[in-house]
Amino acid sequence: MANWQWFHRLGSPKWLHGTINRWLPWVLVSALVLLSIGVVWGLAFTPPDYKQGNSFRIIYIHVPTAVVALAGYYAMAIAGAVSIIWRMKVADMALRAIAPVGAAITLLGLFTGAVWGKPTWGAYWVWEDARLTSMLVLFFLYLGIMALHDAFQNRQGGSRAAAIIALVGTVNIPIIYKSVDWWSSLHQSASIKFTEESTIAAEMMYPLMVTIPGVYLLFAAAVMLQMRVQIAHSERHSRWLEKYAINRA
Amino acid sequence: MPDFTVSDSTIPDPTVLSRNTKLSDQYRPVFSIFYALLVRDFHVYFRHRGAWLNPLTFIFMVILLFTLGIGPNATTLTANAAGIIWVVALLGIMLSLDALFRADYDDGSLEQLLLSPEPLYLPVMAKVLAHWVVTGLPIVVASPLFSLMLGISGKAIPALALGLLLGSGVLSFLGAIAASLTVSLRSGGLLIALLILPMYVPVIIFGSQFVQSAIEGWPLTATLSMLVALLIGSAVLAPLAIIGGLRMSIDG
Amino acid sequence: MYFTSISELWHMAGHGSYVWAAYGASLIVLGASLLMPARAYRRQLRMIKAQSNSIDD
């Protein structure tokens, strides 16, 4: 079946290695270009928010990291589902590659959120903000998956365990987010209102439309790099990689 | 090593079943395994009083420590009581999870169970149910005592018990997923905590809010229905993940 | 450009330390998540090459 050839080739580490090497420069360069444009635009060329002043410029990195942190978890869960259903090695690799990158991006989202919180609410951490609390839970979900990977000596077992817990997490995340949202609205003090949507001017939103895909692409590049490390590890005794290593240097 | 031999009367004998000719017996093997497992686990658990006594003792001691840490002021204690009881109950159940499949894994009966051609949904249900009866249920029964220790008023005591009844079931089902994934590892205890504590967030939110609402005299239906929904959802879905986890632990 | 000078851009009317801390941390974390696996890969290739040389000798 010619149509399914790509699907079977996905199982070949050599093919995957070649594909990653072919795509990586493009992904990386476009990520860096988009991020440079978006960040310079957001930092220097947009007017400040009439209420928050210049501190709102953190939005151009905070929102993309928050979006990608959640999307990364879902990507990981999809990889987990693929690995459970089709037993594809590539999916295991993707799952293993996404976990540390996703955790790093989530941590970054937390940090930028906290730094944004200080000038806005007067405190680095405000529990009433459901989004920060949910993101902290998301960070722990990532750490759990990484710990599970590390705990298994047997690589295949670790991958399957992580795939299962990632799927369980996917079912749970909407419930966690909703419950934390409800909890924070219940305990919200009168002085801090997060519920009202701030009316951000359109021209302030444009850089965000650039940095969000930028961080997505950067995430993809980091995941590809991580997968390449895994391929190099699992294929360290194979002829093709040895040839590649000699020819490259 | 506890003794896991099962008295013959509790094992469904396939030869006996095949001799039965009634059509209604078609589904009997599945339920027989369910009952057999339930009865066997009860035997095992009640022969070792630590199974139900240790989590309970742990909970009482941690409540004591909380009181010592916070101070004897009755209003402060009561204001934090709902949260304390729920966190402590959650920890007590969580710490008992490692034992859920451990003995069956060590003596090979878990592998036997997975090799059987019958669907695993009900057997897994039986394991979790038996575990809940010896860990969750004693906590529910003892909850009026926790209330006394932390000064929760009389009218909130039934709400605490009801909330714990529903919530501890969710804790058992979700926790069993982590237990099934880590049973093949030598030390699963802390790993279970890392895996499952984030998943416990909704239970702790709705559980303690349910108690708080009862203390304050607020309407209870919203949080109660959320707890019921969580229990139904986890009872339906968690066994699927548990089966996957057990298969992974056996196959490697 | 919104700001009239570089020092104004740096200061951002008192919010500079927060904004630049956020972007600085982003540069470090995102940079590290690219550089660390890239370095690990290069190290692996070097090791594979060294091993194949030692076998050939």
mmCIF file of N, CA and C in Angstrom, chain A residues 33-146:
data_model
loop_
_atom_site.group_PDB
_atom_site.id
_atom_site.type_symbol
_atom_site.label_atom_id
_atom_site.label_comp_id
_atom_site.label_asym_id
_atom_site.label_seq_id
_atom_site.Cartn_x
_atom_site.Cartn_y
_atom_site.Cartn_z
ATOM 1 N N VAL A 33 13.037 34.286 13.938
ATOM 2 C CA VAL A 33 12.616 35.502 13.224
ATOM 3 C C VAL A 33 11.309 36.030 13.817
ATOM 4 N N LEU A 34 10.329 35.134 13.969
ATOM 5 C CA LEU A 34 9.037 35.559 14.506
ATOM 6 C C LEU A 34 9.184 36.134 15.910
ATOM 7 N N LEU A 35 9.974 35.440 16.745
ATOM 8 C CA LEU A 35 10.122 35.911 18.122
ATOM 9 C C LEU A 35 10.836 37.258 18.171
ATOM 10 N N SER A 36 11.868 37.430 17.326
ATOM 11 C CA SER A 36 12.589 38.704 17.329
ATOM 12 C C SER A 36 11.647 39.832 16.924
ATOM 13 N N ILE A 37 10.903 39.618 15.826
ATOM 14 C CA ILE A 37 9.980 40.659 15.365
ATOM 15 C C ILE A 37 8.955 40.972 16.453
ATOM 16 N N GLY A 38 8.334 39.923 16.970
ATOM 17 C CA GLY A 38 7.258 40.115 17.946
ATOM 18 C C GLY A 38 7.733 40.794 19.213
ATOM 19 N N VAL A 39 8.914 40.382 19.690
ATOM 20 C CA VAL A 39 9.400 40.918 20.964
ATOM 21 C C VAL A 39 9.823 42.379 20.805
ATOM 22 N N VAL A 40 10.548 42.684 19.726
ATOM 23 C CA VAL A 40 10.961 44.071 19.506
ATOM 24 C C VAL A 40 9.730 44.971 19.317
ATOM 25 N N TRP A 41 8.801 44.484 18.541
ATOM 26 C CA TRP A 41 7.537 45.191 18.315
ATOM 27 C C TRP A 41 6.826 45.455 19.648
ATOM 28 N N GLY A 42 6.703 44.398 20.423
ATOM 29 C CA GLY A 42 5.954 44.506 21.681
ATOM 30 C C GLY A 42 6.672 45.360 22.712
ATOM 31 N N LEU A 43 8.006 45.269 22.719
ATOM 32 C CA LEU A 43 8.739 45.995 23.762
ATOM 33 C C LEU A 43 8.878 47.484 23.437
ATOM 34 N N ALA A 44 9.046 47.786 22.172
ATOM 35 C CA ALA A 44 9.422 49.158 21.842
ATOM 36 C C ALA A 44 8.371 49.921 21.038
ATOM 37 N N PHE A 45 7.493 49.236 20.339
ATOM 38 C CA PHE A 45 6.665 49.967 19.378
ATOM 39 C C PHE A 45 5.177 50.021 19.713
ATOM 40 N N THR A 46 4.752 49.321 20.765
ATOM 41 C CA THR A 46 3.335 49.425 21.113
ATOM 42 C C THR A 46 3.171 50.445 22.233
ATOM 43 N N PRO A 47 2.027 51.119 22.265
ATOM 44 C CA PRO A 47 1.775 52.037 23.371
ATOM 45 C C PRO A 47 1.515 51.250 24.644
ATOM 46 N N PRO A 48 1.808 51.848 25.819
ATOM 47 C CA PRO A 48 1.561 51.116 27.072
ATOM 48 C C PRO A 48 0.076 51.022 27.379
ATOM 49 N N ASP A 49 -0.266 50.064 28.213
ATOM 50 C CA ASP A 49 -1.644 49.899 28.640
ATOM 51 C C ASP A 49 -2.021 51.074 29.532
ATOM 52 N N TYR A 50 -3.225 51.612 29.337
ATOM 53 C CA TYR A 50 -3.562 52.837 30.086
ATOM 54 C C TYR A 50 -3.696 52.564 31.575
ATOM 55 N N LYS A 51 -3.962 51.308 31.963
ATOM 56 C CA LYS A 51 -4.084 50.996 33.385
ATOM 57 C C LYS A 51 -2.784 50.416 33.952
ATOM 58 N N GLN A 52 -2.185 49.462 33.227
ATOM 59 C CA GLN A 52 -1.028 48.740 33.771
ATOM 60 C C GLN A 52 0.299 49.396 33.432
ATOM 61 N N GLY A 53 0.291 50.320 32.482
ATOM 62 C CA GLY A 53 1.544 50.931 32.090
ATOM 63 C C GLY A 53 2.386 49.965 31.271
ATOM 64 N N ASN A 54 3.710 50.050 31.442
ATOM 65 C CA ASN A 54 4.613 49.258 30.605
ATOM 66 C C ASN A 54 4.709 47.797 31.018
ATOM 67 N N SER A 55 4.273 47.483 32.249
ATOM 68 C CA SER A 55 4.437 46.103 32.715
ATOM 69 C C SER A 55 3.635 45.135 31.855
ATOM 70 N N PHE A 56 2.618 45.655 31.161
ATOM 71 C CA PHE A 56 1.793 44.749 30.359
ATOM 72 C C PHE A 56 2.583 44.174 29.179
ATOM 73 N N ARG A 57 3.749 44.746 28.879
ATOM 74 C CA ARG A 57 4.555 44.229 27.755
ATOM 75 C C ARG A 57 5.006 42.783 27.999
ATOM 76 N N ILE A 58 4.907 42.337 29.257
ATOM 77 C CA ILE A 58 5.241 40.935 29.567
ATOM 78 C C ILE A 58 4.268 39.992 28.868
ATOM 79 N N ILE A 59 3.103 40.514 28.499
ATOM 80 C CA ILE A 59 2.082 39.678 27.851
ATOM 81 C C ILE A 59 2.653 38.966 26.623
ATOM 82 N N TYR A 60 3.576 39.633 25.905
ATOM 83 C CA TYR A 60 4.037 39.086 24.626
ATOM 84 C C TYR A 60 4.892 37.836 24.802
ATOM 85 N N ILE A 61 5.360 37.586 26.029
ATOM 86 C CA ILE A 61 6.055 36.317 26.260
ATOM 87 C C ILE A 61 5.244 35.427 27.199
ATOM 88 N N HIS A 62 4.475 36.040 28.105
ATOM 89 C CA HIS A 62 3.727 35.234 29.078
ATOM 90 C C HIS A 62 2.596 34.440 28.412
ATOM 91 N N VAL A 63 1.803 35.098 27.615
ATOM 92 C CA VAL A 63 0.670 34.401 26.999
ATOM 93 C C VAL A 63 1.124 33.279 26.054
ATOM 94 N N PRO A 64 2.119 33.530 25.171
ATOM 95 C CA PRO A 64 2.575 32.409 24.332
ATOM 96 C C PRO A 64 3.077 31.212 25.150
ATOM 97 N N THR A 65 3.841 31.466 26.222
ATOM 98 C CA THR A 65 4.340 30.327 27.000
ATOM 99 C C THR A 65 3.186 29.602 27.692
ATOM 100 N N ALA A 66 2.197 30.371 28.184
ATOM 101 C CA ALA A 66 1.048 29.733 28.842
ATOM 102 C C ALA A 66 0.274 28.875 27.849
ATOM 103 N N VAL A 67 0.101 29.402 26.614
ATOM 104 C CA VAL A 67 -0.646 28.658 25.587
ATOM 105 C C VAL A 67 0.111 27.381 25.209
ATOM 106 N N VAL A 68 1.404 27.523 24.966
ATOM 107 C CA VAL A 68 2.194 26.369 24.521
ATOM 108 C C VAL A 68 2.355 25.351 25.651
ATOM 109 N N ALA A 69 2.395 25.826 26.903
ATOM 110 C CA ALA A 69 2.508 24.895 28.030
ATOM 111 C C ALA A 69 1.339 23.920 28.028
ATOM 112 N N LEU A 70 0.135 24.437 27.822
ATOM 113 C CA LEU A 70 -1.054 23.578 27.820
ATOM 114 C C LEU A 70 -1.109 22.737 26.546
ATOM 115 N N ALA A 71 -0.845 23.388 25.405
ATOM 116 C CA ALA A 71 -0.867 22.664 24.130
ATOM 117 C C ALA A 71 0.172 21.546 24.137
ATOM 118 N N GLY A 72 1.320 21.811 24.767
ATOM 119 C CA GLY A 72 2.373 20.797 24.842
ATOM 120 C C GLY A 72 1.902 19.565 25.581
ATOM 121 N N TYR A 73 1.120 19.777 26.647
ATOM 122 C CA TYR A 73 0.626 18.617 27.388
ATOM 123 C C TYR A 73 -0.310 17.790 26.515
ATOM 124 N N TYR A 74 -1.157 18.490 25.752
ATOM 125 C CA TYR A 74 -2.064 17.752 24.880
ATOM 126 C C TYR A 74 -1.301 17.038 23.775
ATOM 127 N N ALA A 75 -0.282 17.691 23.242
ATOM 128 C CA ALA A 75 0.552 17.038 22.225
ATOM 129 C C ALA A 75 1.179 15.772 22.805
ATOM 130 N N MET A 76 1.621 15.885 24.061
ATOM 131 C CA MET A 76 2.232 14.732 24.730
ATOM 132 C C MET A 76 1.217 13.607 24.902
ATOM 133 N N ALA A 77 -0.013 13.984 25.261
ATOM 134 C CA ALA A 77 -1.047 12.970 25.450
ATOM 135 C C ALA A 77 -1.412 12.299 24.125
ATOM 136 N N ILE A 78 -1.425 13.092 23.040
ATOM 137 C CA ILE A 78 -1.709 12.499 21.725
ATOM 138 C C ILE A 78 -0.609 11.503 21.368
ATOM 139 N N ALA A 79 0.648 11.920 21.615
ATOM 140 C CA ALA A 79 1.762 10.992 21.379
ATOM 141 C C ALA A 79 1.571 9.732 22.219
ATOM 142 N N GLY A 80 1.104 9.906 23.460
ATOM 143 C CA GLY A 80 0.853 8.755 24.321
ATOM 144 C C GLY A 80 -0.213 7.845 23.759
ATOM 145 N N ALA A 81 -1.292 8.442 23.248
ATOM 146 C CA ALA A 81 -2.372 7.641 22.660
ATOM 147 C C ALA A 81 -1.860 6.871 21.451
ATOM 148 N N VAL A 82 -1.100 7.543 20.595
ATOM 149 C CA VAL A 82 -0.540 6.878 19.408
ATOM 150 C C VAL A 82 0.372 5.731 19.832
ATOM 151 N N SER A 83 1.159 5.965 20.875
ATOM 152 C CA SER A 83 2.092 4.921 21.298
ATOM 153 C C SER A 83 1.346 3.730 21.897
ATOM 154 N N ILE A 84 0.213 3.983 22.556
ATOM 155 C CA ILE A 84 -0.552 2.866 23.122
ATOM 156 C C ILE A 84 -1.269 2.094 22.016
ATOM 157 N N ILE A 85 -1.877 2.822 21.071
ATOM 158 C CA ILE A 85 -2.702 2.165 20.058
ATOM 159 C C ILE A 85 -1.849 1.461 19.011
ATOM 160 N N TRP A 86 -0.835 2.190 18.469
ATOM 161 C CA TRP A 86 -0.070 1.607 17.367
ATOM 162 C C TRP A 86 1.307 1.117 17.775
ATOM 163 N N ARG A 87 1.671 1.305 19.054
ATOM 164 C CA ARG A 87 3.000 0.900 19.515
ATOM 165 C C ARG A 87 4.097 1.483 18.646
ATOM 166 N N MET A 88 3.965 2.770 18.324
ATOM 167 C CA MET A 88 4.974 3.394 17.480
ATOM 168 C C MET A 88 6.100 3.957 18.332
ATOM 169 N N LYS A 89 7.325 3.607 17.936
ATOM 170 C CA LYS A 89 8.498 4.057 18.676
ATOM 171 C C LYS A 89 8.630 5.582 18.630
ATOM 172 N N VAL A 90 8.246 6.144 17.485
ATOM 173 C CA VAL A 90 8.361 7.594 17.321
ATOM 174 C C VAL A 90 7.504 8.323 18.351
ATOM 175 N N ALA A 91 6.315 7.760 18.597
ATOM 176 C CA ALA A 91 5.415 8.402 19.550
ATOM 177 C C ALA A 91 6.011 8.368 20.953
ATOM 178 N N ASP A 92 6.643 7.252 21.297
ATOM 179 C CA ASP A 92 7.330 7.169 22.587
ATOM 180 C C ASP A 92 8.415 8.234 22.702
ATOM 181 N N MET A 93 9.154 8.365 21.606
ATOM 182 C CA MET A 93 10.226 9.369 21.593
ATOM 183 C C MET A 93 9.652 10.760 21.768
ATOM 184 N N ALA A 94 8.553 11.040 21.051
ATOM 185 C CA ALA A 94 7.947 12.365 21.139
ATOM 186 C C ALA A 94 7.478 12.635 22.568
ATOM 187 N N LEU A 95 6.842 11.625 23.166
ATOM 188 C CA LEU A 95 6.360 11.767 24.542
ATOM 189 C C LEU A 95 7.510 12.107 25.493
ATOM 190 N N ARG A 96 8.589 11.380 25.335
ATOM 191 C CA ARG A 96 9.763 11.577 26.176
ATOM 192 C C ARG A 96 10.418 12.927 25.905
ATOM 193 N N ALA A 97 10.333 13.378 24.647
ATOM 194 C CA ALA A 97 10.987 14.640 24.280
ATOM 195 C C ALA A 97 10.174 15.838 24.756
ATOM 196 N N ILE A 98 8.842 15.709 24.713
ATOM 197 C CA ILE A 98 7.998 16.865 25.036
ATOM 198 C C ILE A 98 8.044 17.167 26.526
ATOM 199 N N ALA A 99 8.104 16.122 27.375
ATOM 200 C CA ALA A 99 7.972 16.333 28.820
ATOM 201 C C ALA A 99 8.937 17.402 29.373
ATOM 202 N N PRO A 100 10.266 17.280 29.142
ATOM 203 C CA PRO A 100 11.144 18.320 29.721
ATOM 204 C C PRO A 100 10.952 19.689 29.093
ATOM 205 N N VAL A 101 10.710 19.726 27.770
ATOM 206 C CA VAL A 101 10.520 21.016 27.104
ATOM 207 C C VAL A 101 9.246 21.686 27.626
ATOM 208 N N GLY A 102 8.170 20.884 27.734
ATOM 209 C CA GLY A 102 6.914 21.419 28.239
ATOM 210 C C GLY A 102 7.054 21.920 29.663
ATOM 211 N N ALA A 103 7.795 21.170 30.487
ATOM 212 C CA ALA A 103 7.990 21.594 31.873
ATOM 213 C C ALA A 103 8.744 22.918 31.922
ATOM 214 N N ALA A 104 9.763 23.061 31.071
ATOM 215 C CA ALA A 104 10.546 24.305 31.055
ATOM 216 C C ALA A 104 9.664 25.477 30.647
ATOM 217 N N ILE A 105 8.830 25.264 29.613
ATOM 218 C CA ILE A 105 7.972 26.358 29.129
ATOM 219 C C ILE A 105 6.926 26.708 30.186
ATOM 220 N N THR A 106 6.409 25.685 30.891
ATOM 221 C CA THR A 106 5.428 25.953 31.946
ATOM 222 C C THR A 106 6.068 26.762 33.066
ATOM 223 N N LEU A 107 7.291 26.388 33.414
ATOM 224 C CA LEU A 107 8.012 27.123 34.455
ATOM 225 C C LEU A 107 8.199 28.578 34.037
ATOM 226 N N LEU A 108 8.506 28.768 32.753
ATOM 227 C CA LEU A 108 8.680 30.120 32.230
ATOM 228 C C LEU A 108 7.361 30.892 32.302
ATOM 229 N N GLY A 109 6.277 30.233 31.973
ATOM 230 C CA GLY A 109 4.962 30.869 32.081
ATOM 231 C C GLY A 109 4.672 31.299 33.512
ATOM 232 N N LEU A 110 5.033 30.436 34.469
ATOM 233 C CA LEU A 110 4.832 30.762 35.879
ATOM 234 C C LEU A 110 5.677 31.963 36.279
ATOM 235 N N PHE A 111 6.946 31.937 35.843
ATOM 236 C CA PHE A 111 7.855 33.014 36.231
ATOM 237 C C PHE A 111 7.393 34.348 35.651
ATOM 238 N N THR A 112 7.086 34.368 34.348
ATOM 239 C CA THR A 112 6.670 35.629 33.736
ATOM 240 C C THR A 112 5.340 36.105 34.329
ATOM 241 N N GLY A 113 4.479 35.165 34.680
ATOM 242 C CA GLY A 113 3.209 35.532 35.312
ATOM 243 C C GLY A 113 3.431 36.178 36.668
ATOM 244 N N ALA A 114 4.367 35.610 37.433
ATOM 245 C CA ALA A 114 4.639 36.142 38.763
ATOM 246 C C ALA A 114 5.270 37.534 38.671
ATOM 247 N N VAL A 115 6.209 37.680 37.730
ATOM 248 C CA VAL A 115 6.880 38.980 37.569
ATOM 249 C C VAL A 115 5.887 40.037 37.074
ATOM 250 N N TRP A 116 4.936 39.623 36.281
ATOM 251 C CA TRP A 116 3.887 40.523 35.820
ATOM 252 C C TRP A 116 2.951 40.876 36.979
ATOM 253 N N GLY A 117 2.776 39.918 37.879
ATOM 254 C CA GLY A 117 1.855 40.115 38.996
ATOM 255 C C GLY A 117 2.312 41.186 39.967
ATOM 256 N N LYS A 118 3.611 41.281 40.170
ATOM 257 C CA LYS A 118 4.135 42.214 41.176
ATOM 258 C C LYS A 118 3.721 43.665 40.899
ATOM 259 N N PRO A 119 4.011 44.233 39.714
ATOM 260 C CA PRO A 119 3.575 45.620 39.500
ATOM 261 C C PRO A 119 2.055 45.753 39.343
ATOM 262 N N THR A 120 1.380 44.655 38.937
ATOM 263 C CA THR A 120 -0.057 44.758 38.661
ATOM 264 C C THR A 120 -0.898 44.609 39.921
ATOM 265 N N TRP A 121 -0.592 43.575 40.722
ATOM 266 C CA TRP A 121 -1.401 43.315 41.918
ATOM 267 C C TRP A 121 -0.645 43.592 43.209
ATOM 268 N N GLY A 122 0.629 43.923 43.089
ATOM 269 C CA GLY A 122 1.405 44.208 44.285
ATOM 270 C C GLY A 122 2.005 42.987 44.940
ATOM 271 N N ALA A 123 1.867 41.815 44.315
ATOM 272 C CA ALA A 123 2.462 40.604 44.883
ATOM 273 C C ALA A 123 2.879 39.684 43.747
ATOM 274 N N TYR A 124 3.973 38.948 43.969
ATOM 275 C CA TYR A 124 4.434 38.036 42.914
ATOM 276 C C TYR A 124 3.464 36.875 42.729
ATOM 277 N N TRP A 125 2.922 36.423 43.847
ATOM 278 C CA TRP A 125 2.005 35.288 43.718
ATOM 279 C C TRP A 125 0.671 35.649 44.358
ATOM 280 N N VAL A 126 -0.369 35.593 43.582
ATOM 281 C CA VAL A 126 -1.708 35.862 44.092
ATOM 282 C C VAL A 126 -2.544 34.608 43.840
ATOM 283 N N TRP A 127 -2.932 33.932 44.908
ATOM 284 C CA TRP A 127 -3.645 32.656 44.731
ATOM 285 C C TRP A 127 -4.994 32.836 44.066
ATOM 286 N N GLU A 128 -5.518 34.071 44.191
ATOM 287 C CA GLU A 128 -6.840 34.297 43.598
ATOM 288 C C GLU A 128 -6.813 34.185 42.078
ATOM 289 N N ASP A 129 -5.636 34.314 41.496
ATOM 290 C CA ASP A 129 -5.569 34.199 40.041
ATOM 291 C C ASP A 129 -5.565 32.726 39.644
ATOM 292 N N ALA A 130 -6.695 32.279 39.120
ATOM 293 C CA ALA A 130 -6.848 30.857 38.819
ATOM 294 C C ALA A 130 -5.845 30.384 37.783
ATOM 295 N N ARG A 131 -5.480 31.303 36.860
ATOM 296 C CA ARG A 131 -4.618 30.862 35.757
ATOM 297 C C ARG A 131 -3.240 30.449 36.250
ATOM 298 N N LEU A 132 -2.697 31.245 37.197
ATOM 299 C CA LEU A 132 -1.377 30.898 37.729
ATOM 300 C C LEU A 132 -1.445 29.587 38.515
ATOM 301 N N THR A 133 -2.499 29.433 39.331
ATOM 302 C CA THR A 133 -2.637 28.218 40.136
ATOM 303 C C THR A 133 -2.773 26.985 39.239
ATOM 304 N N SER A 134 -3.590 27.103 38.198
ATOM 305 C CA SER A 134 -3.747 25.984 37.272
ATOM 306 C C SER A 134 -2.427 25.645 36.596
ATOM 307 N N MET A 135 -1.679 26.694 36.257
ATOM 308 C CA MET A 135 -0.419 26.435 35.574
ATOM 309 C C MET A 135 0.571 25.736 36.498
ATOM 310 N N LEU A 136 0.490 26.066 37.788
ATOM 311 C CA LEU A 136 1.346 25.374 38.755
ATOM 312 C C LEU A 136 1.001 23.876 38.798
ATOM 313 N N VAL A 137 -0.305 23.568 38.755
ATOM 314 C CA VAL A 137 -0.718 22.160 38.735
ATOM 315 C C VAL A 137 -0.214 21.492 37.458
ATOM 316 N N LEU A 138 -0.314 22.213 36.345
ATOM 317 C CA LEU A 138 0.177 21.687 35.063
ATOM 318 C C LEU A 138 1.670 21.371 35.144
ATOM 319 N N PHE A 139 2.421 22.259 35.798
ATOM 320 C CA PHE A 139 3.857 22.045 35.979
ATOM 321 C C PHE A 139 4.106 20.748 36.750
ATOM 322 N N PHE A 140 3.310 20.513 37.795
ATOM 323 C CA PHE A 140 3.465 19.275 38.567
ATOM 324 C C PHE A 140 3.095 18.049 37.737
ATOM 325 N N LEU A 141 2.108 18.202 36.856
ATOM 326 C CA LEU A 141 1.750 17.082 35.975
ATOM 327 C C LEU A 141 2.934 16.710 35.075
ATOM 328 N N TYR A 142 3.596 17.740 34.535
ATOM 329 C CA TYR A 142 4.796 17.484 33.723
ATOM 330 C C TYR A 142 5.878 16.789 34.549
ATOM 331 N N LEU A 143 6.111 17.305 35.770
ATOM 332 C CA LEU A 143 7.170 16.735 36.606
ATOM 333 C C LEU A 143 6.873 15.272 36.931
ATOM 334 N N GLY A 144 5.591 14.952 37.161
ATOM 335 C CA GLY A 144 5.209 13.571 37.446
ATOM 336 C C GLY A 144 5.585 12.649 36.298
ATOM 337 N N ILE A 145 5.321 13.109 35.070
ATOM 338 C CA ILE A 145 5.648 12.288 33.897
ATOM 339 C C ILE A 145 7.152 12.107 33.767
ATOM 340 N N MET A 146 7.897 13.172 34.034
ATOM 341 C CA MET A 146 9.357 13.045 33.968
ATOM 342 C C MET A 146 9.860 12.078 35.033
#
